[in-house]
Amino acid sequence: NVLLRGVWDNFKSKDAAIAFLNTYDADLGGEPLAIALASDDGLRSAEQLLASLPKYAENHGAKDGALS
């Protein structure tokens, strides 16, 4: 799963990864894991949230936090 791989790559800590997946996000309207499991659109939304995190963007070759 792309979301889970991205979470692990971004946080490197099991506790931090679990916290991200299970913490309510107002922009998503729920917990990223629950939203991702609910639908394909939810999965894309959770992946976009992850991609918006500065560390994720830096780790994946983006410049100025923007992914191409």
Tab-separated table of N, CA and C in Angstrom:
chain	number	residue	atom	x	y	z
A	1	ASN	N	0.830	-1.177	0.000
A	1	ASN	CA	0.000	0.000	0.000
A	1	ASN	C	0.879	1.247	0.000
A	2	VAL	N	0.597	2.130	-0.916
A	2	VAL	CA	1.395	3.346	-1.070
A	2	VAL	C	1.306	4.229	0.168
A	3	LEU	N	0.123	4.338	0.739
A	3	LEU	CA	-0.032	5.177	1.928
A	3	LEU	C	0.806	4.651	3.084
A	4	LEU	N	0.712	3.365	3.353
A	4	LEU	CA	1.466	2.805	4.474
A	4	LEU	C	2.963	2.907	4.250
A	5	ARG	N	3.421	2.658	3.033
A	5	ARG	CA	4.849	2.788	2.720
A	5	ARG	C	5.296	4.231	2.929
A	6	GLY	N	4.491	5.163	2.458
A	6	GLY	CA	4.826	6.578	2.616
A	6	GLY	C	4.866	7.009	4.064
A	7	VAL	N	3.921	6.504	4.857
A	7	VAL	CA	3.905	6.841	6.284
A	7	VAL	C	5.173	6.313	6.943
A	8	TRP	N	5.524	5.072	6.657
A	8	TRP	CA	6.722	4.493	7.266
A	8	TRP	C	7.973	5.261	6.827
A	9	ASP	N	8.077	5.578	5.537
A	9	ASP	CA	9.234	6.317	5.030
A	9	ASP	C	9.340	7.697	5.670
A	10	ASN	N	8.207	8.313	5.924
A	10	ASN	CA	8.203	9.663	6.465
A	10	ASN	C	8.541	9.698	7.955
A	11	PHE	N	7.971	8.783	8.718
A	11	PHE	CA	8.101	8.880	10.162
A	11	PHE	C	9.196	8.004	10.755
A	12	LYS	N	9.497	6.871	10.150
A	12	LYS	CA	10.564	5.961	10.595
A	12	LYS	C	10.339	5.377	11.988
A	13	SER	N	9.308	5.790	12.676
A	13	SER	CA	9.000	5.300	14.015
A	13	SER	C	7.602	4.702	13.994
A	14	LYS	N	7.464	3.512	14.549
A	14	LYS	CA	6.162	2.856	14.582
A	14	LYS	C	5.146	3.731	15.308
A	15	ASP	N	5.533	4.295	16.439
A	15	ASP	CA	4.610	5.113	17.220
A	15	ASP	C	4.163	6.361	16.454
A	16	ALA	N	5.085	7.016	15.777
A	16	ALA	CA	4.737	8.212	15.007
A	16	ALA	C	3.855	7.859	13.818
A	17	ALA	N	4.142	6.744	13.165
A	17	ALA	CA	3.335	6.309	12.020
A	17	ALA	C	1.911	5.992	12.470
A	18	ILE	N	1.784	5.271	13.567
A	18	ILE	CA	0.465	4.928	14.099
A	18	ILE	C	-0.291	6.188	14.506
A	19	ALA	N	0.407	7.115	15.123
A	19	ALA	CA	-0.230	8.370	15.532
A	19	ALA	C	-0.760	9.124	14.319
A	20	PHE	N	0.023	9.222	13.250
A	20	PHE	CA	-0.433	9.909	12.044
A	20	PHE	C	-1.684	9.236	11.495
A	21	LEU	N	-1.650	7.927	11.373
A	21	LEU	CA	-2.763	7.195	10.771
A	21	LEU	C	-4.037	7.266	11.598
A	22	ASN	N	-3.908	7.423	12.914
A	22	ASN	CA	-5.068	7.336	13.803
A	22	ASN	C	-5.441	8.633	14.500
A	23	THR	N	-4.863	9.745	14.066
A	23	THR	CA	-5.185	11.040	14.671
A	23	THR	C	-6.119	11.802	13.744
A	24	TYR	N	-7.200	12.309	14.322
A	24	TYR	CA	-8.201	13.056	13.553
A	24	TYR	C	-7.541	14.232	12.843
A	25	ASP	N	-7.884	14.395	11.560
A	25	ASP	CA	-7.414	15.531	10.777
A	25	ASP	C	-8.642	16.295	10.277
A	26	ALA	N	-8.726	17.571	10.642
A	26	ALA	CA	-9.898	18.377	10.289
A	26	ALA	C	-10.075	18.506	8.780
A	27	ASP	N	-8.987	18.649	8.039
A	27	ASP	CA	-9.088	18.782	6.582
A	27	ASP	C	-9.650	17.519	5.938
A	28	LEU	N	-9.275	16.360	6.482
A	28	LEU	CA	-9.797	15.093	5.952
A	28	LEU	C	-11.204	14.811	6.475
A	29	GLY	N	-11.492	15.299	7.650
A	29	GLY	CA	-12.762	14.998	8.278
A	29	GLY	C	-12.753	13.655	8.985
A	30	GLY	N	-11.562	13.216	9.373
A	30	GLY	CA	-11.444	11.951	10.080
A	30	GLY	C	-9.999	11.544	10.234
A	31	GLU	N	-9.809	10.311	10.654
A	31	GLU	CA	-8.465	9.760	10.804
A	31	GLU	C	-7.969	9.288	9.437
A	32	PRO	N	-6.723	9.582	9.072
A	32	PRO	CA	-6.227	9.215	7.747
A	32	PRO	C	-6.435	7.738	7.386
A	33	LEU	N	-6.206	6.831	8.315
A	33	LEU	CA	-6.375	5.415	8.001
A	33	LEU	C	-7.833	5.086	7.699
A	34	ALA	N	-8.746	5.569	8.525
A	34	ALA	CA	-10.169	5.305	8.310
A	34	ALA	C	-10.650	5.906	6.994
A	35	ILE	N	-10.212	7.116	6.710
A	35	ILE	CA	-10.594	7.775	5.457
A	35	ILE	C	-10.049	6.990	4.264
A	36	ALA	N	-8.796	6.555	4.356
A	36	ALA	CA	-8.159	5.815	3.264
A	36	ALA	C	-8.859	4.485	3.003
A	37	LEU	N	-9.326	3.843	4.050
A	37	LEU	CA	-9.987	2.546	3.891
A	37	LEU	C	-11.422	2.669	3.389
A	38	ALA	N	-12.022	3.839	3.524
A	38	ALA	CA	-13.429	4.030	3.181
A	38	ALA	C	-13.692	4.059	1.675
A	39	SER	N	-12.736	4.571	0.899
A	39	SER	CA	-12.974	4.702	-0.548
A	39	SER	C	-11.670	5.028	-1.266
A	40	ASP	N	-11.710	4.906	-2.578
A	40	ASP	CA	-10.544	5.280	-3.381
A	40	ASP	C	-10.256	6.773	-3.246
A	41	ASP	N	-11.317	7.590	-3.223
A	41	ASP	CA	-11.126	9.031	-3.037
A	41	ASP	C	-10.520	9.327	-1.672
A	42	GLY	N	-10.953	8.590	-0.663
A	42	GLY	CA	-10.398	8.758	0.675
A	42	GLY	C	-8.927	8.406	0.716
A	43	LEU	N	-8.564	7.334	0.016
A	43	LEU	CA	-7.150	6.949	-0.066
A	43	LEU	C	-6.340	8.060	-0.706
A	44	ARG	N	-6.829	8.605	-1.798
A	44	ARG	CA	-6.108	9.703	-2.458
A	44	ARG	C	-5.991	10.917	-1.541
A	45	SER	N	-7.039	11.208	-0.794
A	45	SER	CA	-7.003	12.350	0.134
A	45	SER	C	-5.974	12.132	1.240
A	46	ALA	N	-5.927	10.930	1.785
A	46	ALA	CA	-4.950	10.628	2.832
A	46	ALA	C	-3.530	10.694	2.277
A	47	GLU	N	-3.337	10.205	1.048
A	47	GLU	CA	-2.015	10.281	0.419
A	47	GLU	C	-1.619	11.730	0.171
A	48	GLN	N	-2.581	12.570	-0.214
A	48	GLN	CA	-2.284	13.994	-0.423
A	48	GLN	C	-1.904	14.668	0.890
A	49	LEU	N	-2.588	14.299	1.968
A	49	LEU	CA	-2.217	14.850	3.277
A	49	LEU	C	-0.786	14.476	3.615
A	50	LEU	N	-0.439	13.225	3.423
A	50	LEU	CA	0.927	12.779	3.693
A	50	LEU	C	1.921	13.532	2.814
A	51	ALA	N	1.598	13.683	1.546
A	51	ALA	CA	2.503	14.369	0.615
A	51	ALA	C	2.687	15.837	0.972
A	52	SER	N	1.729	16.409	1.692
A	52	SER	CA	1.837	17.820	2.062
A	52	SER	C	2.777	18.046	3.241
A	53	LEU	N	3.166	16.976	3.909
A	53	LEU	CA	4.077	17.108	5.042
A	53	LEU	C	5.488	17.413	4.543
A	54	PRO	N	6.154	18.402	5.116
A	54	PRO	CA	7.483	18.808	4.631
A	54	PRO	C	8.489	17.669	4.559
A	55	LYS	N	8.564	16.830	5.573
A	55	LYS	CA	9.557	15.760	5.567
A	55	LYS	C	9.311	14.788	4.409
A	56	TYR	N	8.043	14.467	4.121
A	56	TYR	CA	7.726	13.567	3.011
A	56	TYR	C	8.233	14.167	1.697
A	57	ALA	N	7.942	15.447	1.492
A	57	ALA	CA	8.354	16.106	0.260
A	57	ALA	C	9.872	16.107	0.120
A	58	GLU	N	10.583	16.382	1.217
A	58	GLU	CA	12.050	16.390	1.180
A	58	GLU	C	12.603	15.006	0.856
A	59	ASN	N	12.013	13.976	1.441
A	59	ASN	CA	12.494	12.612	1.244
A	59	ASN	C	12.206	12.063	-0.144
A	60	HIS	N	11.332	12.725	-0.883
A	60	HIS	CA	10.952	12.206	-2.193
A	60	HIS	C	11.336	13.150	-3.332
A	61	GLY	N	12.365	13.924	-3.119
A	61	GLY	CA	12.960	14.705	-4.195
A	61	GLY	C	12.233	15.956	-4.596
A	62	ALA	N	11.308	16.413	-3.802
A	62	ALA	CA	10.581	17.629	-4.167
A	62	ALA	C	11.406	18.853	-3.808
A	63	LYS	N	11.191	19.904	-4.570
A	63	LYS	CA	11.846	21.167	-4.279
A	63	LYS	C	10.819	22.103	-3.678
A	64	ASP	N	11.197	22.795	-2.631
A	64	ASP	CA	10.323	23.764	-1.954
A	64	ASP	C	9.030	23.121	-1.473
A	65	GLY	N	9.071	21.819	-1.117
A	65	GLY	CA	7.897	21.156	-0.586
A	65	GLY	C	6.855	20.750	-1.597
A	66	ALA	N	7.127	20.985	-2.884
A	66	ALA	CA	6.146	20.650	-3.927
A	66	ALA	C	6.531	19.330	-4.592
A	67	LEU	N	5.557	18.473	-4.725
A	67	LEU	CA	5.795	17.208	-5.411
A	67	LEU	C	5.440	17.355	-6.872
A	68	SER	N	6.188	16.684	-7.718
A	68	SER	CA	5.865	16.753	-9.143
A	68	SER	C	5.138	15.520	-9.580
